[in-house]
Amino acid sequence: MTVRRLPVERRTVLRCCLCDRPADGAGGAAACDCEPAPNRRAVTEPPPTAREFHDSLAGRDLWRYQALLPARREHGSGLQVGGTPLLDLGTALDGVRLRAKDETRNPSGSLKDRATEVALAVARAHGHREVVAASTGNAGASMACIAAAQGLRATVFVPAAAPPAKLTQIRAYGAELRTVDGSYDDAFDRAVAHAREHGLYCRNTGVNPYTREGKKTCALEIAEALGWEVPDWVVVPCGDGNILSGIGAGFAELADLGVLPGVPRLVAAQAASSDSVRRSWAAALARGGWVDREPVPVAPATAADSIAVSRPRDHLAAVRALLRSDGLAAAVAEEEIRWAAGELARRFGLWVEPSTAAGYAALARLRREGTVREGDSAVLLLTGTGLKDPDPWPAAPPEAQR
Ligand SMILES: *Cc1c(COP(=O)(O)O)cnc(C)c1O
Ligand SMILES: [Zn+2]
């Protein structure tokens, strides 16, 4: 007798990050009354077995991991998102085995494209025609790019002080750019209100549960490129904490499936003036792992605009990802970021934006302090290209140079 295997129907279920209750299926609104309304986490049910996961791998972009994603390749943009190289940088920083995941090669030049590709595929699958996002710059450029390829109308709210190259990029893709006189937080609230008022699909980090799902594919690619082994450290520049929670989710999911033997220790790299996640993490450690619902507010003043965030929108999941991976957070000074940007460009030929340089600065700091040891392996995420912010430290005006 032959037994016919029926294809397994997998679906993505959303659960509240705080109480774990399932959110309602269609709109994914929280079914609980946790306050403030927390982001949700997406869970594939039932999860594939390790064997099914390996057998499902196909293609060279992030849709290779469709078995673990909330949308399907046919709803994707067709731009190549993901499938970026893991560069071997040899030995650096006094004995660290260093690799870099080059996310600058994504269509709009930053890792944000992974989040947008998956979030907008979900939007399209649900028949949305118009999408909205707030951004410090890159998420907006990314949404403008992928919405253009998808034939979706895009409106982007950005602080007026964002680097001009990012504003130019958003306009070039034909998105409606709304500059906000204020901070990223102001832009965030405007975008949420606009989406609510007009019933539009909102890509905002921390509101949209699928951005994390897209970002987790970066971890899946790192693991696969290393032959399903884990490095000792993965260094993640951190603002809202959504890349961090995504990378954490990716490694944790593979470990749960039995595809990986464990998870790497994550490092949240923050600017000294924008270190809310580091503060929450330190407080949680002191309280035996209990994470405060509300982020610690800070007042960012850093050239690393992509990680300048006063109230991180995914802080809960980010801090939990640090705790779960036995990771840590490091806050670096502006001089360290500037030094790191110079090193990456001149020593390795990697011109990145200041937020990315903060990652290298954090790794250098941890190595100096002895936390990262000689012979350890580390992967640095190159989250954004230098072309995004070509002049982050403009020369002082002549009178100030005397
Ligand atoms: C958005 C971004 C980050 C920070 O990601 P979060 O999810 O906000 O922590 C880091 N680097 C670059 C280039 C980014 O665009
Ligand atoms: Zn809840």
XYZ file of C-alpha atoms and ligand atoms in Angstrom:
418
model
C 0.000 0.000 0.000
C 1.361 3.415 -0.872
C 0.832 6.243 1.540
C 0.333 9.596 -0.113
C 1.857 12.453 1.847
C -0.457 15.405 1.846
C 1.196 18.825 1.675
C 1.237 20.398 5.114
C -0.807 23.591 5.395
C 1.370 26.012 7.298
C 0.153 29.334 8.517
C 1.564 32.257 10.366
C 0.014 33.015 13.723
C 0.607 36.306 15.525
C 1.013 36.328 19.274
C 1.285 39.188 21.751
C 4.928 39.698 22.782
C 3.876 40.173 26.405
C 1.108 37.675 27.222
C 1.546 35.351 24.227
C -2.211 35.347 23.446
C -2.919 34.888 19.740
C -3.925 38.015 17.840
C -6.969 37.905 15.582
C -6.241 36.300 12.221
C -7.237 38.841 9.601
C -5.916 42.222 10.686
C -3.626 40.746 13.302
C -4.883 43.175 15.952
C -4.005 42.219 19.510
C -6.746 40.185 21.182
C -5.426 41.067 24.633
C -5.460 44.393 26.443
C -1.781 44.637 27.249
C -0.688 48.271 27.515
C 1.077 49.881 25.776
C -0.088 47.737 22.817
C 3.017 45.632 22.279
C 4.378 44.376 18.995
C 3.393 40.821 18.141
C 5.606 37.946 17.148
C 4.891 35.777 14.152
C 4.997 32.011 14.586
C 4.912 29.378 11.821
C 2.405 26.663 12.774
C 3.060 23.839 12.575
C 6.831 24.371 12.358
C 8.617 22.302 9.699
C 10.920 19.498 10.785
C 14.648 20.047 10.224
C 14.422 17.706 7.233
C 11.441 19.559 5.745
C 13.275 22.831 6.262
C 16.390 21.649 4.414
C 14.309 20.140 1.599
C 12.367 23.381 1.166
C 15.398 25.606 0.499
C 15.225 27.034 -3.017
C 16.428 30.178 -4.790
C 19.086 32.752 -3.941
C 17.134 35.591 -2.369
C 15.391 35.686 1.014
C 12.427 33.689 -0.335
C 14.782 30.725 -0.082
C 13.438 30.483 3.481
C 9.767 30.683 2.520
C 8.952 27.721 4.815
C 9.619 30.053 7.769
C 8.087 33.222 6.318
C 4.576 34.716 6.566
C 4.254 35.344 2.811
C 5.105 33.687 -0.472
C 7.653 34.412 -3.183
C 4.964 35.177 -5.766
C 3.900 38.180 -3.709
C 7.504 39.453 -3.541
C 8.897 42.373 -5.535
C 11.139 40.396 -7.886
C 14.059 42.636 -6.892
C 16.783 40.529 -5.358
C 16.505 41.100 -1.620
C 18.889 39.075 0.524
C 21.341 36.511 -0.781
C 24.090 38.924 0.257
C 27.702 37.766 0.655
C 29.327 36.875 3.967
C 32.780 38.408 3.505
C 35.817 36.859 5.146
C 37.889 39.723 6.551
C 40.560 37.449 7.999
C 41.969 38.235 11.405
C 41.419 41.701 12.822
C 41.307 43.542 16.141
C 44.095 41.527 17.702
C 43.090 37.980 16.870
C 39.352 38.108 16.100
C 38.218 35.910 13.192
C 36.131 38.543 11.454
C 33.401 38.223 8.846
C 31.018 40.839 7.502
C 27.512 40.306 6.163
C 27.277 42.824 3.347
C 23.723 44.150 3.528
C 24.670 47.265 1.562
C 24.078 45.155 -1.568
C 20.326 45.052 -1.073
C 18.265 47.026 -3.651
C 18.058 50.294 -1.701
C 21.439 49.871 0.013
C 20.439 48.754 3.493
C 19.289 45.755 5.500
C 15.816 47.393 5.768
C 14.959 45.867 2.384
C 14.585 42.457 4.007
C 11.865 43.801 6.299
C 10.131 45.713 3.530
C 10.195 42.824 1.074
C 8.353 40.540 3.486
C 6.030 43.195 4.973
C 4.916 44.426 1.539
C 4.440 40.863 0.279
C 1.976 40.411 3.156
C 0.336 43.723 2.190
C -0.053 42.601 -1.406
C -1.375 39.194 -0.416
C -4.095 41.051 1.518
C -4.913 43.296 -1.447
C -3.512 46.578 -0.098
C -2.774 49.265 -2.710
C -1.213 51.897 -0.496
C 1.431 51.713 2.230
C 2.757 54.117 4.865
C 5.899 54.236 7.020
C 7.875 56.433 9.365
C 11.611 56.263 9.095
C 14.910 57.792 10.138
C 15.630 57.486 6.390
C 16.553 53.966 5.350
C 13.242 52.245 6.086
C 11.552 54.983 4.040
C 13.990 54.619 1.134
C 13.521 50.881 1.300
C 9.733 51.103 1.318
C 9.769 53.620 -1.553
C 12.001 51.264 -3.560
C 10.058 48.066 -3.031
C 6.639 49.741 -3.264
C 7.717 51.090 -6.685
C 8.593 47.579 -7.845
C 5.312 46.273 -6.434
C 3.172 48.997 -7.992
C 2.028 50.180 -4.558
C 1.553 53.826 -3.567
C 3.881 54.817 -0.736
C 3.844 57.678 1.757
C 6.916 58.158 3.944
C 7.224 60.323 7.077
C 10.822 61.323 7.857
C 12.429 63.887 10.170
C 13.447 66.915 8.078
C 16.998 66.579 9.453
C 17.543 63.133 7.874
C 20.645 62.917 5.617
C 19.814 64.597 2.248
C 20.877 61.524 0.247
C 18.167 59.471 1.971
C 15.489 62.093 1.217
C 16.645 62.213 -2.418
C 16.423 58.455 -2.618
C 12.842 58.395 -1.272
C 11.744 60.993 -3.835
C 13.594 59.273 -6.684
C 11.464 56.140 -6.242
C 8.339 58.255 -6.554
C 7.083 57.966 -2.985
C 5.228 60.811 -1.336
C 7.737 62.306 1.092
C 6.362 64.074 4.178
C 9.169 65.686 6.124
C 8.376 66.293 9.767
C 9.799 69.169 11.788
C 10.804 67.048 14.715
C 12.321 63.722 15.625
C 11.815 60.178 14.379
C 9.322 59.743 17.226
C 7.210 62.603 15.846
C 7.390 61.102 12.352
C 6.371 57.759 13.850
C 3.205 59.142 15.449
C 2.266 61.034 12.281
C 2.607 57.867 10.185
C 0.479 55.787 12.560
C -2.222 58.477 12.613
C -2.163 58.801 8.807
C -2.458 55.024 8.322
C -5.327 54.818 10.818
C -7.187 57.766 9.340
C -7.047 56.422 5.776
C -7.133 52.697 6.530
C -3.693 52.115 4.975
C -1.110 49.403 5.549
C 1.570 50.585 7.993
C 5.150 49.309 7.801
C 6.295 51.106 10.980
C 8.833 49.208 13.042
C 7.226 47.847 16.200
C 3.717 48.186 14.752
C 4.177 45.834 11.818
C 5.014 42.328 13.075
C 6.448 41.188 9.735
C 9.522 43.450 9.589
C 11.200 41.182 12.134
C 10.336 38.164 9.997
C 12.110 39.716 7.038
C 15.150 40.690 9.071
C 15.511 37.216 10.539
C 16.454 35.912 7.075
C 19.814 37.643 7.542
C 20.538 35.252 10.427
C 19.375 32.270 8.373
C 21.799 33.225 5.589
C 24.703 33.652 8.022
C 24.011 30.212 9.504
C 23.782 28.577 6.097
C 26.949 30.297 4.806
C 28.807 28.896 7.817
C 27.613 25.347 7.063
C 24.940 25.444 9.813
C 27.486 26.302 12.469
C 27.261 29.370 14.686
C 29.900 32.074 15.143
C 30.790 33.140 18.678
C 29.439 36.679 18.211
C 27.102 38.559 15.895
C 27.366 42.345 16.179
C 24.187 44.299 15.420
C 23.930 48.105 15.220
C 20.861 48.889 17.314
C 18.302 51.724 17.327
C 14.694 50.493 17.505
C 16.070 47.029 18.218
C 14.164 45.386 15.380
C 17.257 44.111 13.535
C 18.487 42.728 16.830
C 15.208 40.964 17.628
C 15.022 39.698 14.032
C 18.547 38.278 14.079
C 17.792 36.732 17.470
C 14.539 35.231 16.164
C 16.288 33.729 13.142
C 18.991 31.956 15.126
C 16.563 30.872 17.854
C 14.161 29.410 15.296
C 16.924 27.372 13.667
C 18.094 26.120 17.059
C 14.491 25.154 17.961
C 14.155 23.212 14.698
C 17.375 21.375 15.507
C 19.115 22.856 12.460
C 21.710 24.668 14.603
C 23.545 23.370 17.674
C 22.953 26.640 19.556
C 22.808 30.385 19.042
C 25.586 32.992 18.796
C 25.980 35.672 21.443
C 24.464 38.894 20.129
C 26.004 42.316 20.670
C 23.766 45.397 20.505
C 25.948 48.267 19.302
C 24.548 51.656 20.287
C 25.712 55.251 20.264
C 26.467 56.571 23.753
C 23.689 59.188 23.581
C 21.180 56.712 22.116
C 21.638 53.715 24.418
C 18.094 52.938 25.556
C 18.326 49.216 24.757
C 21.598 48.972 26.672
C 19.945 50.586 29.690
C 16.929 48.274 29.573
C 19.201 45.265 29.172
C 21.371 46.284 32.141
C 18.244 46.851 34.259
C 16.818 43.472 33.229
C 20.067 41.712 34.161
C 19.953 43.367 37.568
C 16.364 42.119 38.042
C 16.994 38.524 37.062
C 15.774 38.883 33.489
C 12.541 40.823 34.007
C 12.252 43.382 31.189
C 10.372 46.634 31.779
C 7.438 47.153 29.396
C 8.394 50.727 28.682
C 11.752 51.642 27.130
C 14.095 54.010 28.977
C 13.786 57.361 27.141
C 17.068 58.933 25.985
C 18.053 62.063 24.040
C 20.148 61.026 21.017
C 22.867 63.309 19.674
C 24.888 61.238 17.237
C 26.084 61.273 13.631
C 24.766 57.707 13.416
C 21.249 58.811 12.434
C 20.005 55.275 11.703
C 20.433 54.307 15.345
C 19.318 57.652 16.820
C 16.120 56.625 18.592
C 14.785 58.084 21.829
C 12.121 55.373 22.454
C 13.064 52.062 20.804
C 9.968 50.529 19.202
C 11.015 46.909 19.595
C 12.855 47.159 22.900
C 11.073 44.282 24.622
C 11.903 41.719 21.933
C 15.389 43.213 21.507
C 16.295 42.924 25.189
C 14.864 39.410 25.322
C 16.998 38.458 22.302
C 20.079 39.715 24.171
C 19.143 37.784 27.312
C 18.285 34.597 25.456
C 21.615 34.585 23.574
C 23.714 35.471 26.615
C 24.535 38.587 24.631
C 25.434 42.078 25.677
C 25.060 45.720 24.731
C 27.813 48.276 24.242
C 27.499 52.031 23.815
C 30.275 53.774 21.900
C 31.373 57.414 21.766
C 31.246 59.540 18.615
C 35.061 59.449 18.292
C 35.002 55.655 18.365
C 32.355 55.584 15.606
C 34.380 57.974 13.484
C 37.549 55.938 13.995
C 35.718 52.715 13.089
C 34.273 54.224 9.895
C 37.801 55.165 8.800
C 39.172 51.705 9.616
C 36.440 49.861 7.706
C 36.907 52.032 4.627
C 40.713 52.244 4.548
C 41.627 48.833 5.810
C 38.906 46.670 4.257
C 37.448 48.765 1.418
C 34.066 48.895 3.161
C 32.485 52.339 3.093
C 29.513 52.239 5.445
C 27.257 54.694 7.210
C 28.067 55.707 10.797
C 25.480 53.358 12.365
C 27.286 50.396 10.830
C 30.637 51.753 11.983
C 29.225 51.748 15.539
C 29.166 47.942 15.282
C 32.861 47.736 14.492
C 33.579 50.259 17.235
C 31.650 48.115 19.737
C 33.543 44.998 18.712
C 36.877 46.830 19.049
C 35.844 47.999 22.513
C 34.801 44.490 23.640
C 38.082 43.091 22.329
C 40.118 45.745 24.177
C 38.233 44.955 27.367
C 38.881 41.225 26.872
C 35.212 40.207 26.647
C 35.783 39.119 23.051
C 38.861 36.911 23.109
C 41.676 36.068 20.782
C 40.478 33.361 18.370
C 36.768 34.201 18.766
C 34.753 34.409 15.562
C 32.525 37.415 14.963
C 30.115 38.513 12.246
C 29.560 42.209 11.727
C 26.379 43.349 9.974
C 27.120 45.980 7.335
C 23.643 47.473 7.640
C 23.935 50.525 5.342
C 26.209 51.903 2.606
C 28.345 55.042 3.016
C 26.592 56.623 0.026
C 23.536 57.042 2.263
C 25.286 59.638 4.372
C 28.467 60.639 2.529
C 29.459 63.493 4.809
C 28.464 62.617 8.377
C 31.292 64.633 9.909
C 31.491 67.789 7.778
C 34.701 69.748 8.278
C 34.374 72.524 10.838
C 33.799 75.951 9.267
C 37.041 77.910 8.633
C 36.682 80.181 11.673
C 36.348 77.159 13.949
C 39.476 75.521 12.575
C 41.919 78.036 13.931
C 17.602 50.848 10.805
C 19.070 50.711 10.797
C 19.767 50.269 11.920
C 19.101 49.964 13.241
O 18.057 49.022 13.170
P 16.944 48.993 14.340
O 16.032 47.915 13.951
O 16.318 50.348 14.340
O 17.650 48.717 15.604
C 21.128 50.160 11.833
N 21.799 50.491 10.705
C 21.146 50.908 9.596
C 21.933 51.260 8.384
C 19.768 51.032 9.612
O 19.146 51.488 8.511
Zn -0.927 40.705 25.441
